[in-house]
Amino acid sequence: MAKPTDPDPRATLRGGLPDRYLTPDDIAEIFEVPVETVYQWRKKRTGPPGFRIGKYVRYDPADVRAYVTDRKRADQAAA
């Protein structure tokens, strides 16, 4: 989880693209879900697209933003 001195990833994502790739913990904090849910999304290919750097999973902030935009559109179309 984020340290007290770390900026809130949600605020960073809203304010502009962060200058780093996001971790599964960041994604869990942004969407306020358990980190296990983030890994299930990846396994089922239902959440934001991630990629591996060695044994670590990372998320491009631009891909996360595009995922949120797509989800909003899908939700509005279903309403």
Short mmCIF file of C-alpha atoms in Angstrom, two decimals:
data_model
loop_
_atom_site.label_atom_id
_atom_site.label_comp_id
_atom_site.label_asym_id
_atom_site.label_seq_id
_atom_site.Cartn_x
_atom_site.Cartn_y
_atom_site.Cartn_z
CA MET A 1 0.00 0.00 0.00
CA ALA A 2 1.03 3.63 -0.29
CA LYS A 3 3.27 5.18 2.33
CA PRO A 4 1.97 8.31 4.08
CA THR A 5 4.36 10.47 2.04
CA ASP A 6 3.38 8.89 -1.30
CA PRO A 7 0.84 10.80 -3.37
CA ASP A 8 -2.61 9.23 -3.70
CA PRO A 9 -2.51 7.29 -7.02
CA ARG A 10 -6.14 8.27 -7.69
CA ALA A 11 -5.26 11.96 -7.44
CA THR A 12 -2.24 11.44 -9.67
CA LEU A 13 -4.33 9.64 -12.28
CA ARG A 14 -7.02 12.34 -12.21
CA GLY A 15 -4.49 15.18 -12.35
CA GLY A 16 -2.47 13.76 -15.22
CA LEU A 17 -0.44 10.74 -16.12
CA PRO A 18 2.02 9.71 -13.42
CA ASP A 19 5.66 9.55 -14.41
CA ARG A 20 5.84 5.86 -13.49
CA TYR A 21 4.08 2.60 -14.24
CA LEU A 22 1.47 1.54 -11.70
CA THR A 23 1.70 -1.56 -9.53
CA PRO A 24 -1.12 -3.97 -8.68
CA ASP A 25 -1.28 -2.29 -5.26
CA ASP A 26 -1.77 1.08 -6.99
CA ILE A 27 -4.59 -0.37 -9.11
CA ALA A 28 -6.23 -1.87 -6.01
CA GLU A 29 -6.05 1.51 -4.27
CA ILE A 30 -7.35 3.44 -7.28
CA PHE A 31 -10.41 1.19 -7.66
CA GLU A 32 -10.77 0.53 -3.91
CA VAL A 33 -10.71 -3.25 -4.32
CA PRO A 34 -8.52 -5.94 -2.76
CA VAL A 35 -5.27 -6.61 -4.61
CA GLU A 36 -6.47 -10.19 -5.10
CA THR A 37 -9.28 -8.78 -7.26
CA VAL A 38 -6.72 -7.03 -9.45
CA TYR A 39 -4.92 -10.34 -10.01
CA GLN A 40 -8.25 -12.06 -10.82
CA TRP A 41 -9.05 -9.32 -13.34
CA ARG A 42 -5.70 -9.96 -14.99
CA LYS A 43 -6.24 -13.73 -15.02
CA LYS A 44 -9.73 -13.34 -16.52
CA ARG A 45 -8.64 -10.45 -18.79
CA THR A 46 -11.48 -8.26 -17.50
CA GLY A 47 -9.60 -5.38 -15.90
CA PRO A 48 -7.10 -2.83 -17.13
CA PRO A 49 -4.37 -4.40 -19.27
CA GLY A 50 -1.11 -5.03 -17.51
CA PHE A 51 2.25 -6.31 -18.62
CA ARG A 52 5.18 -8.12 -17.06
CA ILE A 53 8.61 -6.76 -16.34
CA GLY A 54 10.41 -9.89 -15.24
CA LYS A 55 8.27 -11.34 -12.45
CA TYR A 56 6.48 -8.04 -11.75
CA VAL A 57 3.16 -6.87 -13.21
CA ARG A 58 2.89 -3.20 -14.15
CA TYR A 59 0.17 -1.03 -15.64
CA ASP A 60 0.60 1.87 -18.02
CA PRO A 61 -1.42 4.83 -16.67
CA ALA A 62 -2.64 5.63 -20.21
CA ASP A 63 -4.05 2.08 -20.51
CA VAL A 64 -5.76 2.41 -17.12
CA ARG A 65 -7.32 5.72 -18.15
CA ALA A 66 -8.51 4.17 -21.46
CA TYR A 67 -9.97 1.22 -19.54
CA VAL A 68 -11.94 3.56 -17.26
CA THR A 69 -13.20 5.56 -20.25
CA ASP A 70 -14.32 2.35 -22.00
CA ARG A 71 -16.09 1.13 -18.85
CA LYS A 72 -17.91 4.45 -18.50
CA ARG A 73 -19.05 4.29 -22.12
CA ALA A 74 -20.23 0.69 -21.75
CA ASP A 75 -22.12 1.56 -18.57
CA GLN A 76 -23.80 4.57 -20.18
CA ALA A 77 -24.75 2.52 -23.25
CA ALA A 78 -26.33 -0.14 -21.03
CA ALA A 79 -28.36 2.45 -19.07
#
